[in-house]
Amino acid sequence: MKYLANVTTLQYTREKCTGCGRCVEVCPQTVFEMRDKRAAITDRDRCMECGACAMNCEFGAITVNAGVGCAAAIINSMVTGGPPTCDCSGGGASCCG
C-alpha cells in the first residue's frame, strides 16, 4: 500500500550501510531490498514511518521520524476505538483509504 507521495521522513545513507539486511527483514511495507550487497529503497512512498528499519540499523544508515505517519494513526485508532486518522489532509481524513 502506498501512502501520501513525497511526505515520508525516511532518510537512507548508502555509505553507512554495511549490507546486514535487517531493514529488509523488519520493514512491513517492503520499502527496502538488497542490491549490490547493500540496502536500497524500492519505493519511499510505501513507508508508513513505523521506525522498525531505523531501530534495527546498528550503523545509523537509516533515520525516520517514527510515529508521525500512518502507522501512528492506525495504532492510535486501535487504542481509542475510532477510525484511523493521520490528519494529513488537514480535514482528519483517513490515511488508509
PDB file of C-alpha atoms in Angstrom:
ATOM      1  CA  MET A   1       0.000   0.000   0.000  1.00  0.00           C
ATOM      2  CA  LYS A   2       1.235   3.463  -0.832  1.00  0.00           C
ATOM      3  CA  TYR A   3       0.548   6.393   1.394  1.00  0.00           C
ATOM      4  CA  LEU A   4       0.945  10.071   0.538  1.00  0.00           C
ATOM      5  CA  ALA A   5       3.528  10.937  -2.116  1.00  0.00           C
ATOM      6  CA  ASN A   6       6.763  12.634  -1.083  1.00  0.00           C
ATOM      7  CA  VAL A   7       5.927  13.183   2.590  1.00  0.00           C
ATOM      8  CA  THR A   8       7.850  10.457   4.434  1.00  0.00           C
ATOM      9  CA  THR A   9      10.636  11.461   6.808  1.00  0.00           C
ATOM     10  CA  LEU A  10      12.625   8.339   5.835  1.00  0.00           C
ATOM     11  CA  GLN A  11      16.301   9.054   5.138  1.00  0.00           C
ATOM     12  CA  TYR A  12      18.877   6.499   3.999  1.00  0.00           C
ATOM     13  CA  THR A  13      22.653   6.943   3.697  1.00  0.00           C
ATOM     14  CA  ARG A  14      24.075   4.231   1.444  1.00  0.00           C
ATOM     15  CA  GLU A  15      27.653   4.948   2.527  1.00  0.00           C
ATOM     16  CA  LYS A  16      26.833   3.935   6.125  1.00  0.00           C
ATOM     17  CA  CYS A  17      25.120   0.692   5.091  1.00  0.00           C
ATOM     18  CA  THR A  18      27.084  -2.497   5.758  1.00  0.00           C
ATOM     19  CA  GLY A  19      24.651  -4.803   3.993  1.00  0.00           C
ATOM     20  CA  CYS A  20      23.368  -6.662   7.055  1.00  0.00           C
ATOM     21  CA  GLY A  21      19.836  -6.758   5.609  1.00  0.00           C
ATOM     22  CA  ARG A  22      17.986  -6.115   8.880  1.00  0.00           C
ATOM     23  CA  CYS A  23      15.955  -3.293   7.297  1.00  0.00           C
ATOM     24  CA  VAL A  24      14.730  -5.673   4.615  1.00  0.00           C
ATOM     25  CA  GLU A  25      13.761  -8.228   7.265  1.00  0.00           C
ATOM     26  CA  VAL A  26      11.839  -5.868   9.553  1.00  0.00           C
ATOM     27  CA  CYS A  27      10.100  -3.478   7.136  1.00  0.00           C
ATOM     28  CA  PRO A  28       6.395  -4.389   6.954  1.00  0.00           C
ATOM     29  CA  GLN A  29       5.955  -2.463   3.696  1.00  0.00           C
ATOM     30  CA  THR A  30       8.933  -3.835   1.684  1.00  0.00           C
ATOM     31  CA  VAL A  31      10.450  -0.370   1.357  1.00  0.00           C
ATOM     32  CA  PHE A  32      13.949  -1.891   1.231  1.00  0.00           C
ATOM     33  CA  GLU A  33      15.632  -4.572  -0.833  1.00  0.00           C
ATOM     34  CA  MET A  34      19.227  -5.704  -1.167  1.00  0.00           C
ATOM     35  CA  ARG A  35      21.125  -4.561  -4.265  1.00  0.00           C
ATOM     36  CA  ASP A  36      24.860  -4.978  -4.791  1.00  0.00           C
ATOM     37  CA  LYS A  37      25.321  -6.143  -1.168  1.00  0.00           C
ATOM     38  CA  ARG A  38      23.691  -3.009   0.286  1.00  0.00           C
ATOM     39  CA  ALA A  39      20.171  -1.929   1.095  1.00  0.00           C
ATOM     40  CA  ALA A  40      18.257   0.143  -1.426  1.00  0.00           C
ATOM     41  CA  ILE A  41      14.924   1.902  -1.169  1.00  0.00           C
ATOM     42  CA  THR A  42      12.341   0.399  -3.505  1.00  0.00           C
ATOM     43  CA  ASP A  43       9.593   2.988  -3.012  1.00  0.00           C
ATOM     44  CA  ARG A  44       9.761   5.725  -0.358  1.00  0.00           C
ATOM     45  CA  ASP A  45       6.023   6.345  -0.648  1.00  0.00           C
ATOM     46  CA  ARG A  46       5.331   2.894   0.815  1.00  0.00           C
ATOM     47  CA  CYS A  47       6.935   3.932   4.123  1.00  0.00           C
ATOM     48  CA  MET A  48       4.402   4.210   6.945  1.00  0.00           C
ATOM     49  CA  GLU A  49       7.005   5.640   9.331  1.00  0.00           C
ATOM     50  CA  CYS A  50       6.806   2.821  11.879  1.00  0.00           C
ATOM     51  CA  GLY A  51      10.538   3.150  12.630  1.00  0.00           C
ATOM     52  CA  ALA A  52      11.388  -0.558  12.558  1.00  0.00           C
ATOM     53  CA  CYS A  53      14.150  -0.070   9.996  1.00  0.00           C
ATOM     54  CA  ALA A  54      15.878   2.734  11.907  1.00  0.00           C
ATOM     55  CA  MET A  55      15.609   0.926  15.248  1.00  0.00           C
ATOM     56  CA  ASN A  56      17.258  -2.145  13.739  1.00  0.00           C
ATOM     57  CA  CYS A  57      20.023  -0.361  11.815  1.00  0.00           C
ATOM     58  CA  GLU A  58      23.088  -0.572  14.058  1.00  0.00           C
ATOM     59  CA  PHE A  59      25.115   1.608  11.709  1.00  0.00           C
ATOM     60  CA  GLY A  60      22.947   4.720  11.532  1.00  0.00           C
ATOM     61  CA  ALA A  61      22.270   4.385   7.830  1.00  0.00           C
ATOM     62  CA  ILE A  62      18.526   4.899   8.304  1.00  0.00           C
ATOM     63  CA  THR A  63      16.582   7.589  10.105  1.00  0.00           C
ATOM     64  CA  VAL A  64      12.853   8.199  10.212  1.00  0.00           C
ATOM     65  CA  ASN A  65      10.624  10.332  12.391  1.00  0.00           C
ATOM     66  CA  ALA A  66       8.651   7.358  13.705  1.00  0.00           C
ATOM     67  CA  GLY A  67       5.138   7.861  14.971  1.00  0.00           C
ATOM     68  CA  VAL A  68       4.138  10.779  12.790  1.00  0.00           C
ATOM     69  CA  GLY A  69       2.634   8.955   9.833  1.00  0.00           C
ATOM     70  CA  CYS A  70       0.017   6.380   9.035  1.00  0.00           C
ATOM     71  CA  ALA A  71       1.415   3.745  11.386  1.00  0.00           C
ATOM     72  CA  ALA A  72       0.806   6.032  14.342  1.00  0.00           C
ATOM     73  CA  ALA A  73      -2.702   6.821  13.112  1.00  0.00           C
ATOM     74  CA  ILE A  74      -3.582   3.137  12.822  1.00  0.00           C
ATOM     75  CA  ILE A  75      -2.175   2.283  16.259  1.00  0.00           C
ATOM     76  CA  ASN A  76      -3.923   5.248  17.873  1.00  0.00           C
ATOM     77  CA  SER A  77      -7.218   4.212  16.283  1.00  0.00           C
ATOM     78  CA  MET A  78      -6.832   0.706  17.710  1.00  0.00           C
ATOM     79  CA  VAL A  79      -6.251   2.147  21.175  1.00  0.00           C
ATOM     80  CA  THR A  80      -9.089   4.660  21.046  1.00  0.00           C
ATOM     81  CA  GLY A  81     -11.529   2.555  19.017  1.00  0.00           C
ATOM     82  CA  GLY A  82     -12.035   5.315  16.455  1.00  0.00           C
ATOM     83  CA  PRO A  83     -11.224   5.488  12.756  1.00  0.00           C
ATOM     84  CA  PRO A  84      -7.560   5.862  11.758  1.00  0.00           C
ATOM     85  CA  THR A  85      -6.845   9.498  11.003  1.00  0.00           C
ATOM     86  CA  CYS A  86      -3.459  10.972  10.314  1.00  0.00           C
ATOM     87  CA  ASP A  87      -4.844  14.412   9.551  1.00  0.00           C
ATOM     88  CA  CYS A  88      -2.568  14.628   6.520  1.00  0.00           C
ATOM     89  CA  SER A  89      -5.273  16.350   4.508  1.00  0.00           C
ATOM     90  CA  GLY A  90      -5.973  18.908   7.168  1.00  0.00           C
ATOM     91  CA  GLY A  91      -9.504  17.570   7.476  1.00  0.00           C
ATOM     92  CA  GLY A  92      -8.858  14.441   9.501  1.00  0.00           C
ATOM     93  CA  ALA A  93      -9.263  12.125   6.516  1.00  0.00           C
ATOM     94  CA  SER A  94      -8.232   8.510   6.874  1.00  0.00           C
ATOM     95  CA  CYS A  95      -4.748   7.688   5.642  1.00  0.00           C
ATOM     96  CA  CYS A  96      -5.794   4.124   4.920  1.00  0.00           C
ATOM     97  CA  GLY A  97      -8.333   4.759   2.233  1.00  0.00           C
TER      98      GLY A  97
END
